[in-house]
PDB file of C-alpha atoms in Angstrom:
ATOM      1  CA  UNK A   1     118.255 106.585 117.884  1.00  0.00           C
ATOM      2  CA  UNK A   2     116.394 106.850 121.171  1.00  0.00           C
ATOM      3  CA  UNK A   3     117.740 106.385 124.661  1.00  0.00           C
ATOM      4  CA  UNK A   4     115.734 103.425 125.891  1.00  0.00           C
ATOM      5  CA  UNK A   5     117.495 101.882 128.868  1.00  0.00           C
ATOM      6  CA  UNK A   6     117.053  98.510 130.501  1.00  0.00           C
ATOM      7  CA  UNK A   7     113.642  96.976 129.804  1.00  0.00           C
ATOM      8  CA  UNK A   8     111.733  93.724 130.162  1.00  0.00           C
ATOM      9  CA  UNK A   9     109.128  92.327 127.778  1.00  0.00           C
ATOM     10  CA  UNK A  10     105.704  90.799 128.512  1.00  0.00           C
ATOM     11  CA  UNK A  11     103.900  88.911 125.717  1.00  0.00           C
ATOM     12  CA  UNK A  12     100.219  88.066 125.988  1.00  0.00           C
ATOM     13  CA  UNK A  13      98.404  84.969 124.899  1.00  0.00           C
ATOM     14  CA  UNK A  14      95.605  85.150 122.370  1.00  0.00           C
ATOM     15  CA  UNK A  15      95.790  81.998 120.296  1.00  0.00           C
ATOM     16  CA  UNK A  16      96.509  82.760 116.654  1.00  0.00           C
ATOM     17  CA  UNK A  17      96.377  86.498 117.353  1.00  0.00           C
ATOM     18  CA  UNK A  18      99.573  86.128 119.402  1.00  0.00           C
ATOM     19  CA  UNK A  19     101.446  85.507 116.153  1.00  0.00           C
ATOM     20  CA  UNK A  20     101.160  89.287 115.857  1.00  0.00           C
ATOM     21  CA  UNK A  21     104.004  89.555 118.374  1.00  0.00           C
ATOM     22  CA  UNK A  22     106.468  88.825 115.570  1.00  0.00           C
ATOM     23  CA  UNK A  23     106.404  92.291 113.900  1.00  0.00           C
ATOM     24  CA  UNK A  24     106.912  93.855 117.341  1.00  0.00           C
ATOM     25  CA  UNK A  25     109.990  91.684 117.896  1.00  0.00           C
ATOM     26  CA  UNK A  26     111.277  92.615 114.444  1.00  0.00           C
ATOM     27  CA  UNK A  27     111.201  96.270 115.524  1.00  0.00           C
ATOM     28  CA  UNK A  28     113.298  95.492 118.594  1.00  0.00           C
ATOM     29  CA  UNK A  29     115.758  93.664 116.331  1.00  0.00           C
ATOM     30  CA  UNK A  30     116.032  96.598 113.925  1.00  0.00           C
ATOM     31  CA  UNK A  31     116.723  98.968 116.819  1.00  0.00           C
ATOM     32  CA  UNK A  32     119.139  96.466 118.397  1.00  0.00           C
ATOM     33  CA  UNK A  33     117.114  96.430 121.610  1.00  0.00           C
ATOM     34  CA  UNK A  34     117.318  93.329 123.780  1.00  0.00           C
ATOM     35  CA  UNK A  35     115.151  92.798 126.883  1.00  0.00           C
ATOM     36  CA  UNK A  36     116.753  91.774 130.161  1.00  0.00           C
ATOM     37  CA  UNK A  37     113.890  89.317 130.723  1.00  0.00           C
ATOM     38  CA  UNK A  38     110.772  88.007 128.972  1.00  0.00           C
ATOM     39  CA  UNK A  39     107.477  86.797 130.430  1.00  0.00           C
ATOM     40  CA  UNK A  40     104.815  85.123 128.318  1.00  0.00           C
ATOM     41  CA  UNK A  41     101.449  83.451 128.566  1.00  0.00           C
ATOM     42  CA  UNK A  42     100.128  80.699 126.290  1.00  0.00           C
ATOM     43  CA  UNK A  43     101.134  81.450 122.662  1.00  0.00           C
ATOM     44  CA  UNK A  44     102.946  84.508 123.970  1.00  0.00           C
ATOM     45  CA  UNK A  45     105.098  82.129 126.006  1.00  0.00           C
ATOM     46  CA  UNK A  46     105.893  80.090 122.885  1.00  0.00           C
ATOM     47  CA  UNK A  47     106.867  83.219 120.947  1.00  0.00           C
ATOM     48  CA  UNK A  48     108.766  84.431 124.009  1.00  0.00           C
ATOM     49  CA  UNK A  49     110.721  81.177 124.194  1.00  0.00           C
ATOM     50  CA  UNK A  50     111.827  81.632 120.588  1.00  0.00           C
ATOM     51  CA  UNK A  51     112.927  85.202 121.311  1.00  0.00           C
ATOM     52  CA  UNK A  52     114.694  84.214 124.531  1.00  0.00           C
ATOM     53  CA  UNK A  53     116.588  81.500 122.649  1.00  0.00           C
ATOM     54  CA  UNK A  54     118.214  84.161 120.474  1.00  0.00           C
ATOM     55  CA  UNK A  55     115.978  83.678 117.436  1.00  0.00           C
ATOM     56  CA  UNK A  56     115.349  86.996 115.698  1.00  0.00           C
ATOM     57  CA  UNK A  57     111.962  88.138 114.463  1.00  0.00           C
ATOM     58  CA  UNK A  58     112.762  87.587 110.787  1.00  0.00           C
ATOM     59  CA  UNK A  59     113.764  83.971 111.442  1.00  0.00           C
ATOM     60  CA  UNK A  60     110.617  83.518 113.491  1.00  0.00           C
ATOM     61  CA  UNK A  61     108.526  84.836 110.612  1.00  0.00           C
ATOM     62  CA  UNK A  62     110.173  82.387 108.196  1.00  0.00           C
ATOM     63  CA  UNK A  63     109.627  79.488 110.586  1.00  0.00           C
ATOM     64  CA  UNK A  64     105.947  80.328 111.025  1.00  0.00           C
ATOM     65  CA  UNK A  65     105.450  80.721 107.282  1.00  0.00           C
ATOM     66  CA  UNK A  66     106.927  77.256 106.811  1.00  0.00           C
ATOM     67  CA  UNK A  67     104.751  75.737 109.516  1.00  0.00           C
ATOM     68  CA  UNK A  68     101.491  77.630 109.039  1.00  0.00           C
ATOM     69  CA  UNK A  69     101.640  78.969 105.500  1.00  0.00           C
ATOM     70  CA  UNK A  70     100.522  75.642 104.036  1.00  0.00           C
ATOM     71  CA  UNK A  71      97.142  74.293 105.200  1.00  0.00           C
ATOM     72  CA  UNK A  72      98.245  70.686 104.675  1.00  0.00           C
ATOM     73  CA  UNK A  73     101.381  71.176 106.746  1.00  0.00           C
ATOM     74  CA  UNK A  74      99.275  72.757 109.472  1.00  0.00           C
ATOM     75  CA  UNK A  75      96.782  69.894 109.355  1.00  0.00           C
ATOM     76  CA  UNK A  76      99.545  67.283 109.629  1.00  0.00           C
ATOM     77  CA  UNK A  77     101.019  68.958 112.679  1.00  0.00           C
ATOM     78  CA  UNK A  78      97.656  69.341 114.395  1.00  0.00           C
ATOM     79  CA  UNK A  79      96.747  65.727 113.650  1.00  0.00           C
ATOM     80  CA  UNK A  80     100.095  64.615 115.039  1.00  0.00           C
ATOM     81  CA  UNK A  81      99.375  66.548 118.230  1.00  0.00           C
ATOM     82  CA  UNK A  82      96.175  64.590 118.790  1.00  0.00           C
ATOM     83  CA  UNK A  83      97.742  61.185 119.411  1.00  0.00           C
ATOM     84  CA  UNK A  84      95.768  58.011 118.814  1.00  0.00           C
ATOM     85  CA  UNK A  85      93.294  58.829 121.568  1.00  0.00           C
ATOM     86  CA  UNK A  86      92.599  62.218 119.996  1.00  0.00           C
ATOM     87  CA  UNK A  87      91.561  61.105 116.531  1.00  0.00           C
ATOM     88  CA  UNK A  88      88.068  62.384 115.941  1.00  0.00           C
ATOM     89  CA  UNK A  89      88.113  64.380 119.160  1.00  0.00           C
ATOM     90  CA  UNK A  90      89.763  67.802 118.986  1.00  0.00           C
ATOM     91  CA  UNK A  91      89.580  68.464 122.749  1.00  0.00           C
ATOM     92  CA  UNK A  92      91.820  65.422 123.275  1.00  0.00           C
ATOM     93  CA  UNK A  93      94.843  67.236 121.842  1.00  0.00           C
ATOM     94  CA  UNK A  94      98.010  66.881 123.875  1.00  0.00           C
ATOM     95  CA  UNK A  95      99.576  70.328 124.510  1.00  0.00           C
ATOM     96  CA  UNK A  96     103.090  68.880 124.760  1.00  0.00           C
ATOM     97  CA  UNK A  97     102.760  67.243 121.333  1.00  0.00           C
ATOM     98  CA  UNK A  98     101.574  70.577 119.971  1.00  0.00           C
ATOM     99  CA  UNK A  99     104.547  72.451 121.456  1.00  0.00           C
ATOM    100  CA  UNK A 100     106.964  69.881 120.036  1.00  0.00           C
ATOM    101  CA  UNK A 101     105.271  70.083 116.623  1.00  0.00           C
ATOM    102  CA  UNK A 102     105.486  73.856 116.316  1.00  0.00           C
ATOM    103  CA  UNK A 103     108.572  74.968 118.281  1.00  0.00           C
ATOM    104  CA  UNK A 104     111.741  75.465 116.180  1.00  0.00           C
ATOM    105  CA  UNK A 105     114.455  72.854 116.649  1.00  0.00           C
ATOM    106  CA  UNK A 106     117.003  75.415 117.842  1.00  0.00           C
ATOM    107  CA  UNK A 107     115.092  76.319 121.004  1.00  0.00           C
ATOM    108  CA  UNK A 108     116.929  74.781 124.011  1.00  0.00           C
ATOM    109  CA  UNK A 109     115.443  72.019 126.127  1.00  0.00           C
ATOM    110  CA  UNK A 110     115.892  73.875 129.425  1.00  0.00           C
ATOM    111  CA  UNK A 111     115.225  77.395 130.706  1.00  0.00           C
ATOM    112  CA  UNK A 112     118.802  77.620 131.930  1.00  0.00           C
ATOM    113  CA  UNK A 113     120.142  77.370 128.368  1.00  0.00           C
ATOM    114  CA  UNK A 114     118.154  80.325 127.010  1.00  0.00           C
ATOM    115  CA  UNK A 115     120.031  83.531 126.161  1.00  0.00           C
ATOM    116  CA  UNK A 116     117.442  85.712 127.939  1.00  0.00           C
ATOM    117  CA  UNK A 117     115.716  84.774 131.227  1.00  0.00           C
ATOM    118  CA  UNK A 118     112.158  83.613 130.532  1.00  0.00           C
ATOM    119  CA  UNK A 119     109.098  83.302 132.753  1.00  0.00           C
ATOM    120  CA  UNK A 120     106.208  81.153 131.533  1.00  0.00           C
ATOM    121  CA  UNK A 121     102.753  81.577 133.048  1.00  0.00           C
ATOM    122  CA  UNK A 122     100.345  78.676 133.620  1.00  0.00           C
ATOM    123  CA  UNK A 123      97.337  78.099 135.864  1.00  0.00           C
ATOM    124  CA  UNK A 124      97.474  75.506 138.644  1.00  0.00           C
ATOM    125  CA  UNK A 125      94.042  73.976 138.191  1.00  0.00           C
ATOM    126  CA  UNK A 126      93.498  72.592 141.687  1.00  0.00           C
ATOM    127  CA  UNK A 127      95.182  75.442 143.574  1.00  0.00           C
ATOM    128  CA  UNK A 128      93.335  77.917 141.319  1.00  0.00           C
ATOM    129  CA  UNK A 129      96.346  80.204 141.147  1.00  0.00           C
ATOM    130  CA  UNK A 130      99.137  81.374 138.896  1.00  0.00           C
ATOM    131  CA  UNK A 131     102.247  79.278 138.417  1.00  0.00           C
ATOM    132  CA  UNK A 132     105.459  80.836 137.091  1.00  0.00           C
ATOM    133  CA  UNK A 133     107.920  78.467 135.422  1.00  0.00           C
ATOM    134  CA  UNK A 134     111.452  79.825 135.068  1.00  0.00           C
ATOM    135  CA  UNK A 135     113.736  76.811 135.439  1.00  0.00           C
ATOM    136  CA  UNK A 136     113.976  73.181 134.397  1.00  0.00           C
ATOM    137  CA  UNK A 137     112.566  71.606 131.208  1.00  0.00           C
ATOM    138  CA  UNK A 138     111.139  74.254 128.890  1.00  0.00           C
ATOM    139  CA  UNK A 139     108.720  72.372 126.644  1.00  0.00           C
ATOM    140  CA  UNK A 140     106.585  70.870 129.454  1.00  0.00           C
ATOM    141  CA  UNK A 141     106.216  74.367 130.931  1.00  0.00           C
ATOM    142  CA  UNK A 142     105.081  75.710 127.559  1.00  0.00           C
ATOM    143  CA  UNK A 143     102.626  72.811 127.287  1.00  0.00           C
ATOM    144  CA  UNK A 144     101.158  73.782 130.665  1.00  0.00           C
ATOM    145  CA  UNK A 145     100.871  77.399 129.543  1.00  0.00           C
ATOM    146  CA  UNK A 146      98.986  76.651 126.283  1.00  0.00           C
ATOM    147  CA  UNK A 147      96.571  74.028 127.681  1.00  0.00           C
ATOM    148  CA  UNK A 148      93.392  75.898 126.767  1.00  0.00           C
ATOM    149  CA  UNK A 149      90.348  74.296 128.435  1.00  0.00           C
ATOM    150  CA  UNK A 150      88.131  72.636 125.852  1.00  0.00           C
ATOM    151  CA  UNK A 151      90.901  72.508 123.246  1.00  0.00           C
ATOM    152  CA  UNK A 152      93.764  70.689 124.989  1.00  0.00           C
ATOM    153  CA  UNK A 153      93.917  68.176 127.774  1.00  0.00           C
ATOM    154  CA  UNK A 154      95.151  69.636 131.077  1.00  0.00           C
ATOM    155  CA  UNK A 155      98.888  69.124 131.427  1.00  0.00           C
ATOM    156  CA  UNK A 156     100.272  67.204 134.406  1.00  0.00           C
ATOM    157  CA  UNK A 157     103.726  68.300 135.539  1.00  0.00           C
ATOM    158  CA  UNK A 158     105.583  67.746 138.804  1.00  0.00           C
ATOM    159  CA  UNK A 159     102.565  66.240 140.513  1.00  0.00           C
ATOM    160  CA  UNK A 160     100.316  69.209 139.652  1.00  0.00           C
ATOM    161  CA  UNK A 161      97.731  69.757 136.914  1.00  0.00           C
ATOM    162  CA  UNK A 162      97.879  72.886 134.779  1.00  0.00           C
ATOM    163  CA  UNK A 163      95.687  74.692 132.265  1.00  0.00           C
ATOM    164  CA  UNK A 164      96.242  77.760 130.097  1.00  0.00           C
ATOM    165  CA  UNK A 165      97.966  80.669 131.823  1.00  0.00           C
ATOM    166  CA  UNK A 166      95.454  83.115 130.360  1.00  0.00           C
ATOM    167  CA  UNK A 167      92.914  81.909 132.909  1.00  0.00           C
ATOM    168  CA  UNK A 168      94.791  83.849 135.609  1.00  0.00           C
ATOM    169  CA  UNK A 169      97.184  86.269 133.869  1.00  0.00           C
ATOM    170  CA  UNK A 170      97.103  86.739 130.132  1.00  0.00           C
ATOM    171  CA  UNK A 171      99.450  89.743 130.065  1.00  0.00           C
ATOM    172  CA  UNK A 172     102.110  88.991 132.696  1.00  0.00           C
ATOM    173  CA  UNK A 173     103.817  92.365 133.056  1.00  0.00           C
ATOM    174  CA  UNK A 174     103.688  91.904 136.833  1.00  0.00           C
ATOM    175  CA  UNK A 175     105.530  88.564 136.664  1.00  0.00           C
ATOM    176  CA  UNK A 176     108.817  90.113 135.583  1.00  0.00           C
ATOM    177  CA  UNK A 177     111.783  90.804 137.843  1.00  0.00           C
ATOM    178  CA  UNK A 178     112.433  94.445 138.617  1.00  0.00           C
ATOM    179  CA  UNK A 179     113.454  96.382 135.534  1.00  0.00           C
ATOM    180  CA  UNK A 180     113.592 100.074 134.792  1.00  0.00           C
ATOM    181  CA  UNK A 181     110.791  99.620 132.259  1.00  0.00           C
ATOM    182  CA  UNK A 182     108.321  96.982 131.087  1.00  0.00           C
ATOM    183  CA  UNK A 183     106.954  96.860 127.549  1.00  0.00           C
ATOM    184  CA  UNK A 184     103.740  94.808 127.573  1.00  0.00           C
ATOM    185  CA  UNK A 185     102.363  93.595 124.237  1.00  0.00           C
ATOM    186  CA  UNK A 186      98.672  92.685 124.274  1.00  0.00           C
ATOM    187  CA  UNK A 187      97.165  90.665 121.421  1.00  0.00           C
ATOM    188  CA  UNK A 188      93.957  89.476 123.058  1.00  0.00           C
ATOM    189  CA  UNK A 189      91.701  92.370 124.030  1.00  0.00           C
ATOM    190  CA  UNK A 190      89.939  93.216 120.778  1.00  0.00           C
ATOM    191  CA  UNK A 191      86.596  91.802 119.718  1.00  0.00           C
ATOM    192  CA  UNK A 192      87.176  89.006 117.166  1.00  0.00           C
ATOM    193  CA  UNK A 193      85.733  89.300 113.667  1.00  0.00           C
ATOM    194  CA  UNK A 194      82.323  87.751 113.111  1.00  0.00           C
ATOM    195  CA  UNK A 195      78.678  88.368 112.345  1.00  0.00           C
ATOM    196  CA  UNK A 196      76.765  89.523 115.429  1.00  0.00           C
ATOM    197  CA  UNK A 197      74.111  86.902 114.671  1.00  0.00           C
ATOM    198  CA  UNK A 198      76.544  84.036 114.101  1.00  0.00           C
ATOM    199  CA  UNK A 199      76.281  81.136 116.554  1.00  0.00           C
ATOM    200  CA  UNK A 200      79.847  79.952 117.322  1.00  0.00           C
ATOM    201  CA  UNK A 201      80.825  76.317 117.669  1.00  0.00           C
ATOM    202  CA  UNK A 202      81.567  74.858 121.076  1.00  0.00           C
ATOM    203  CA  UNK A 203      85.334  75.332 120.943  1.00  0.00           C
ATOM    204  CA  UNK A 204      85.128  78.818 119.442  1.00  0.00           C
ATOM    205  CA  UNK A 205      82.571  79.765 122.092  1.00  0.00           C
ATOM    206  CA  UNK A 206      84.896  78.541 124.847  1.00  0.00           C
ATOM    207  CA  UNK A 207      87.766  80.562 123.423  1.00  0.00           C
ATOM    208  CA  UNK A 208      85.609  83.649 122.989  1.00  0.00           C
ATOM    209  CA  UNK A 209      84.328  83.421 126.545  1.00  0.00           C
ATOM    210  CA  UNK A 210      87.921  83.205 127.800  1.00  0.00           C
ATOM    211  CA  UNK A 211      88.786  86.353 125.862  1.00  0.00           C
ATOM    212  CA  UNK A 212      85.900  88.228 127.484  1.00  0.00           C
ATOM    213  CA  UNK A 213      87.135  87.098 130.895  1.00  0.00           C
ATOM    214  CA  UNK A 214      90.740  88.067 130.109  1.00  0.00           C
ATOM    215  CA  UNK A 215      89.698  91.541 128.947  1.00  0.00           C
ATOM    216  CA  UNK A 216      87.727  92.121 132.141  1.00  0.00           C
ATOM    217  CA  UNK A 217      90.587  90.956 134.368  1.00  0.00           C
ATOM    218  CA  UNK A 218      93.127  93.113 132.544  1.00  0.00           C
ATOM    219  CA  UNK A 219      90.923  96.196 132.817  1.00  0.00           C
ATOM    220  CA  UNK A 220      90.687  95.689 136.577  1.00  0.00           C
ATOM    221  CA  UNK A 221      94.447  95.195 136.932  1.00  0.00           C
ATOM    222  CA  UNK A 222      95.213  98.292 134.886  1.00  0.00           C
ATOM    223  CA  UNK A 223      93.299 100.436 137.391  1.00  0.00           C
ATOM    224  CA  UNK A 224      95.796  99.674 140.140  1.00  0.00           C
ATOM    225  CA  UNK A 225      99.002  98.751 138.291  1.00  0.00           C
ATOM    226  CA  UNK A 226     100.235  99.200 134.767  1.00  0.00           C
ATOM    227  CA  UNK A 227     103.377  98.639 132.705  1.00  0.00           C
ATOM    228  CA  UNK A 228     105.334 101.631 131.485  1.00  0.00           C
ATOM    229  CA  UNK A 229     104.343 100.865 127.894  1.00  0.00           C
ATOM    230  CA  UNK A 230     101.367  98.959 126.482  1.00  0.00           C
ATOM    231  CA  UNK A 231     101.332  97.916 122.827  1.00  0.00           C
ATOM    232  CA  UNK A 232      98.047  96.816 121.265  1.00  0.00           C
ATOM    233  CA  UNK A 233      97.841  95.803 117.635  1.00  0.00           C
ATOM    234  CA  UNK A 234      95.042  95.021 115.230  1.00  0.00           C
ATOM    235  CA  UNK A 235      95.908  91.315 115.389  1.00  0.00           C
ATOM    236  CA  UNK A 236      93.588  90.961 118.373  1.00  0.00           C
ATOM    237  CA  UNK A 237      90.563  90.862 116.096  1.00  0.00           C
ATOM    238  CA  UNK A 238      91.457  87.416 114.769  1.00  0.00           C
ATOM    239  CA  UNK A 239      89.886  84.344 116.316  1.00  0.00           C
ATOM    240  CA  UNK A 240      91.989  82.164 118.548  1.00  0.00           C
ATOM    241  CA  UNK A 241      92.137  79.195 116.162  1.00  0.00           C
ATOM    242  CA  UNK A 242      92.728  81.104 112.915  1.00  0.00           C
ATOM    243  CA  UNK A 243      96.363  80.048 112.578  1.00  0.00           C
ATOM    244  CA  UNK A 244      95.874  79.579 108.834  1.00  0.00           C
ATOM    245  CA  UNK A 245      95.517  83.387 108.556  1.00  0.00           C
ATOM    246  CA  UNK A 246      99.143  83.976 109.537  1.00  0.00           C
ATOM    247  CA  UNK A 247      99.936  86.508 106.823  1.00  0.00           C
ATOM    248  CA  UNK A 248      96.843  88.579 107.619  1.00  0.00           C
ATOM    249  CA  UNK A 249      97.703  88.530 111.327  1.00  0.00           C
ATOM    250  CA  UNK A 250     101.263  89.700 110.663  1.00  0.00           C
ATOM    251  CA  UNK A 251      99.991  92.456 108.365  1.00  0.00           C
ATOM    252  CA  UNK A 252      97.437  93.565 110.972  1.00  0.00           C
ATOM    253  CA  UNK A 253     100.187  93.957 113.560  1.00  0.00           C
ATOM    254  CA  UNK A 254     102.466  95.971 111.277  1.00  0.00           C
ATOM    255  CA  UNK A 255     100.946  99.464 111.861  1.00  0.00           C
ATOM    256  CA  UNK A 256     101.391  99.194 115.640  1.00  0.00           C
ATOM    257  CA  UNK A 257     104.934  97.927 115.102  1.00  0.00           C
ATOM    258  CA  UNK A 258     105.738 100.935 112.910  1.00  0.00           C
ATOM    259  CA  UNK A 259     104.368 103.334 115.541  1.00  0.00           C
ATOM    260  CA  UNK A 260     106.378 101.566 118.218  1.00  0.00           C
ATOM    261  CA  UNK A 261     109.545 101.957 116.164  1.00  0.00           C
ATOM    262  CA  UNK A 262     109.000 105.709 115.765  1.00  0.00           C
ATOM    263  CA  UNK A 263     108.309 106.070 119.485  1.00  0.00           C
ATOM    264  CA  UNK A 264     111.410 104.143 120.530  1.00  0.00           C
ATOM    265  CA  UNK A 265     113.623 105.989 118.044  1.00  0.00           C
ATOM    266  CA  UNK A 266     112.731 109.264 119.754  1.00  0.00           C
ATOM    267  CA  UNK A 267     112.650 107.905 123.317  1.00  0.00           C
ATOM    268  CA  UNK A 268     114.348 109.843 126.102  1.00  0.00           C
ATOM    269  CA  UNK A 269     114.243 108.559 129.662  1.00  0.00           C
ATOM    270  CA  UNK A 270     113.949 112.050 131.117  1.00  0.00           C
ATOM    271  CA  UNK A 271     110.661 112.912 129.389  1.00  0.00           C
ATOM    272  CA  UNK A 272     107.471 112.849 131.470  1.00  0.00           C
ATOM    273  CA  UNK A 273     104.848 110.472 130.101  1.00  0.00           C
ATOM    274  CA  UNK A 274     101.539 108.930 131.145  1.00  0.00           C
ATOM    275  CA  UNK A 275     101.574 105.384 132.493  1.00  0.00           C
ATOM    276  CA  UNK A 276     101.115 103.399 130.460  1.00  0.00           C
ATOM    277  CA  UNK A 277     102.248 104.920 127.207  1.00  0.00           C
ATOM    278  CA  UNK A 278      99.807 103.220 124.825  1.00  0.00           C
ATOM    279  CA  UNK A 279     100.778 102.278 121.277  1.00  0.00           C
ATOM    280  CA  UNK A 280      98.055 101.061 118.906  1.00  0.00           C
ATOM    281  CA  UNK A 281      97.747 100.428 115.198  1.00  0.00           C
ATOM    282  CA  UNK A 282      94.891 102.907 114.807  1.00  0.00           C
TER     283      UNK A 282
END
């Protein structure tokens, strides 16, 4: 067993690709490693909320298989998230309805009742800046964080209007309180699958354009600041709305998870390493 000390965990957004966080969390469970804090953006915030509630990776996998493994179950939940005004208009989806439809029942209602401190990243639309939620009602904060422009309606909360946190900070390793080490898990910086000549639909084009923007912003940030460890898995190649491909996404993330486990098992704090230490599934 390695000698990993205190660490915090940052989980990126990425739509369906962010489901690839689950095998990474399963590794932490197997090694009995628990972060002192978690920060997440968009779907990474939803996964992070489950982890911070005390839910282990295996239970998370079972929950997702129950929710997403059946196309009809997935369709019912998505339709329920639309509300009456959303029928026939996908961009009218309510992000809070979506959070309530997909989040496990055991996740607490408030940040203060989580087992691990959690920071949720959203974008204040009018202020054009990052907003960090870390107290108060949890589900409305998650709704603000997942409100992808063109897919969900903006989410109003506390007199402000919010959209997806990935617009300003898709991998929030810099939003964590001071810790000896930050493990940042990025599921959104690969090029999605697709024919180079394929013309995407409006929503898919919006999501793809956001991914290009997020990659560029992260590359710039990494030149001046970086987490101690950066994990990138093959799940990033899946398109943002491909939730029905859950099993493929989990399988794609497995090689990076296995490499991470081997690295952490042999970890010694005294060893000199580059920053960041990069773990990939290649």
